[in-house]
Amino acid sequence: MSQKDKLIERLLTRPKDFTYNEAKTLLGHFGYNEALGGKTGGSKISFTKDKDYIKMHKPHPIKILKTYQVNNLINNLRGRGLL
């Protein structure tokens, strides 16, 4: 089983400890790149692929995504036919 498959399987269980780095890695497997904001970008992050983008809030100081963020990520990926 590939890393991508393991991350998808883990994401779909809606774990309480899914990290931002895991989400970033998974989105990278789908061809999305992290687009860093400017000086005032703060913790709002976009992942872009061509003209498509997925917006997220980068959690801090702990890098674990909240439940609503995990659900949003699943919905975004399902809506794009990636899951």
PDB file of C-alpha atoms in Angstrom:
ATOM      1  CA  MET A   1       0.000   0.000   0.000  1.00  0.00           C
ATOM      2  CA  SER A   2       1.450   3.381  -1.007  1.00  0.00           C
ATOM      3  CA  GLN A   3       1.859   6.384   1.284  1.00  0.00           C
ATOM      4  CA  LYS A   4      -0.966   8.102  -0.601  1.00  0.00           C
ATOM      5  CA  ASP A   5      -3.302   5.163  -0.006  1.00  0.00           C
ATOM      6  CA  LYS A   6      -2.367   5.016   3.673  1.00  0.00           C
ATOM      7  CA  LEU A   7      -3.039   8.742   4.095  1.00  0.00           C
ATOM      8  CA  ILE A   8      -6.399   8.458   2.315  1.00  0.00           C
ATOM      9  CA  GLU A   9      -7.375   5.505   4.487  1.00  0.00           C
ATOM     10  CA  ARG A  10      -6.325   7.387   7.620  1.00  0.00           C
ATOM     11  CA  LEU A  11      -8.134  10.579   6.586  1.00  0.00           C
ATOM     12  CA  LEU A  12     -11.385   8.727   5.932  1.00  0.00           C
ATOM     13  CA  THR A  13     -11.399   7.401   9.507  1.00  0.00           C
ATOM     14  CA  ARG A  14     -11.625  11.059  10.606  1.00  0.00           C
ATOM     15  CA  PRO A  15      -8.819  10.767  13.181  1.00  0.00           C
ATOM     16  CA  LYS A  16      -8.544  13.290  15.994  1.00  0.00           C
ATOM     17  CA  ASP A  17      -4.782  13.606  15.398  1.00  0.00           C
ATOM     18  CA  PHE A  18      -4.543  14.203  11.614  1.00  0.00           C
ATOM     19  CA  THR A  19      -1.764  16.748  11.165  1.00  0.00           C
ATOM     20  CA  TYR A  20      -1.332  19.671   8.816  1.00  0.00           C
ATOM     21  CA  ASN A  21       1.795  18.002   7.405  1.00  0.00           C
ATOM     22  CA  GLU A  22      -0.198  14.862   6.585  1.00  0.00           C
ATOM     23  CA  ALA A  23      -2.804  16.994   4.796  1.00  0.00           C
ATOM     24  CA  LYS A  24      -0.056  18.851   2.918  1.00  0.00           C
ATOM     25  CA  THR A  25       1.556  15.553   1.869  1.00  0.00           C
ATOM     26  CA  LEU A  26      -1.767  14.100   0.730  1.00  0.00           C
ATOM     27  CA  LEU A  27      -2.642  17.189  -1.286  1.00  0.00           C
ATOM     28  CA  GLY A  28       0.825  17.028  -2.823  1.00  0.00           C
ATOM     29  CA  HIS A  29       0.085  13.488  -4.014  1.00  0.00           C
ATOM     30  CA  PHE A  30      -2.937  14.926  -5.835  1.00  0.00           C
ATOM     31  CA  GLY A  31      -0.773  17.598  -7.473  1.00  0.00           C
ATOM     32  CA  TYR A  32      -1.606  20.539  -5.198  1.00  0.00           C
ATOM     33  CA  ASN A  33       1.134  22.919  -4.048  1.00  0.00           C
ATOM     34  CA  GLU A  34       1.073  25.107  -0.980  1.00  0.00           C
ATOM     35  CA  ALA A  35       0.709  28.765  -1.986  1.00  0.00           C
ATOM     36  CA  LEU A  36       2.082  30.895   0.781  1.00  0.00           C
ATOM     37  CA  GLY A  37       0.440  34.229   1.410  1.00  0.00           C
ATOM     38  CA  GLY A  38       2.203  37.562   1.536  1.00  0.00           C
ATOM     39  CA  LYS A  39       3.391  39.408   4.606  1.00  0.00           C
ATOM     40  CA  THR A  40      -0.128  39.550   6.034  1.00  0.00           C
ATOM     41  CA  GLY A  41      -1.208  36.099   4.853  1.00  0.00           C
ATOM     42  CA  GLY A  42      -1.316  34.806   8.396  1.00  0.00           C
ATOM     43  CA  SER A  43      -2.452  31.240   8.822  1.00  0.00           C
ATOM     44  CA  LYS A  44      -4.769  31.146   5.801  1.00  0.00           C
ATOM     45  CA  ILE A  45      -3.213  28.779   3.288  1.00  0.00           C
ATOM     46  CA  SER A  46      -4.249  27.850  -0.241  1.00  0.00           C
ATOM     47  CA  PHE A  47      -3.226  24.713  -2.054  1.00  0.00           C
ATOM     48  CA  THR A  48      -3.281  25.271  -5.796  1.00  0.00           C
ATOM     49  CA  LYS A  49      -3.347  23.022  -8.836  1.00  0.00           C
ATOM     50  CA  ASP A  50      -3.667  24.802 -12.155  1.00  0.00           C
ATOM     51  CA  LYS A  51      -6.600  27.186 -11.552  1.00  0.00           C
ATOM     52  CA  ASP A  52      -8.146  25.065  -8.801  1.00  0.00           C
ATOM     53  CA  TYR A  53      -7.484  25.766  -5.142  1.00  0.00           C
ATOM     54  CA  ILE A  54      -8.322  24.401  -1.718  1.00  0.00           C
ATOM     55  CA  LYS A  55      -8.248  26.833   1.194  1.00  0.00           C
ATOM     56  CA  MET A  56      -7.303  25.814   4.704  1.00  0.00           C
ATOM     57  CA  HIS A  57      -6.427  27.389   8.005  1.00  0.00           C
ATOM     58  CA  LYS A  58      -2.990  26.331   9.191  1.00  0.00           C
ATOM     59  CA  PRO A  59      -3.386  25.269  12.829  1.00  0.00           C
ATOM     60  CA  HIS A  60      -1.026  26.704  15.408  1.00  0.00           C
ATOM     61  CA  PRO A  61       0.723  26.289  17.731  1.00  0.00           C
ATOM     62  CA  ILE A  62      -0.244  22.598  17.610  1.00  0.00           C
ATOM     63  CA  LYS A  63      -0.211  21.217  14.069  1.00  0.00           C
ATOM     64  CA  ILE A  64      -3.257  18.944  14.486  1.00  0.00           C
ATOM     65  CA  LEU A  65      -6.300  19.703  12.338  1.00  0.00           C
ATOM     66  CA  LYS A  66      -9.613  20.254  14.057  1.00  0.00           C
ATOM     67  CA  THR A  67     -12.535  17.960  13.269  1.00  0.00           C
ATOM     68  CA  TYR A  68     -14.234  20.517  10.992  1.00  0.00           C
ATOM     69  CA  GLN A  69     -10.981  20.917   9.035  1.00  0.00           C
ATOM     70  CA  VAL A  70     -10.698  17.169   8.477  1.00  0.00           C
ATOM     71  CA  ASN A  71     -14.342  17.069   7.359  1.00  0.00           C
ATOM     72  CA  ASN A  72     -13.795  20.042   5.019  1.00  0.00           C
ATOM     73  CA  LEU A  73     -10.750  18.367   3.498  1.00  0.00           C
ATOM     74  CA  ILE A  74     -12.693  15.155   2.881  1.00  0.00           C
ATOM     75  CA  ASN A  75     -15.583  17.105   1.327  1.00  0.00           C
ATOM     76  CA  ASN A  76     -13.229  19.129  -0.869  1.00  0.00           C
ATOM     77  CA  LEU A  77     -11.463  16.029  -2.159  1.00  0.00           C
ATOM     78  CA  ARG A  78     -14.730  14.141  -2.718  1.00  0.00           C
ATOM     79  CA  GLY A  79     -16.209  17.129  -4.537  1.00  0.00           C
ATOM     80  CA  ARG A  80     -13.276  17.033  -6.934  1.00  0.00           C
ATOM     81  CA  GLY A  81     -13.618  13.277  -7.484  1.00  0.00           C
ATOM     82  CA  LEU A  82     -10.297  12.514  -5.797  1.00  0.00           C
ATOM     83  CA  LEU A  83     -11.758  10.265  -3.083  1.00  0.00           C
TER      84      LEU A  83
END
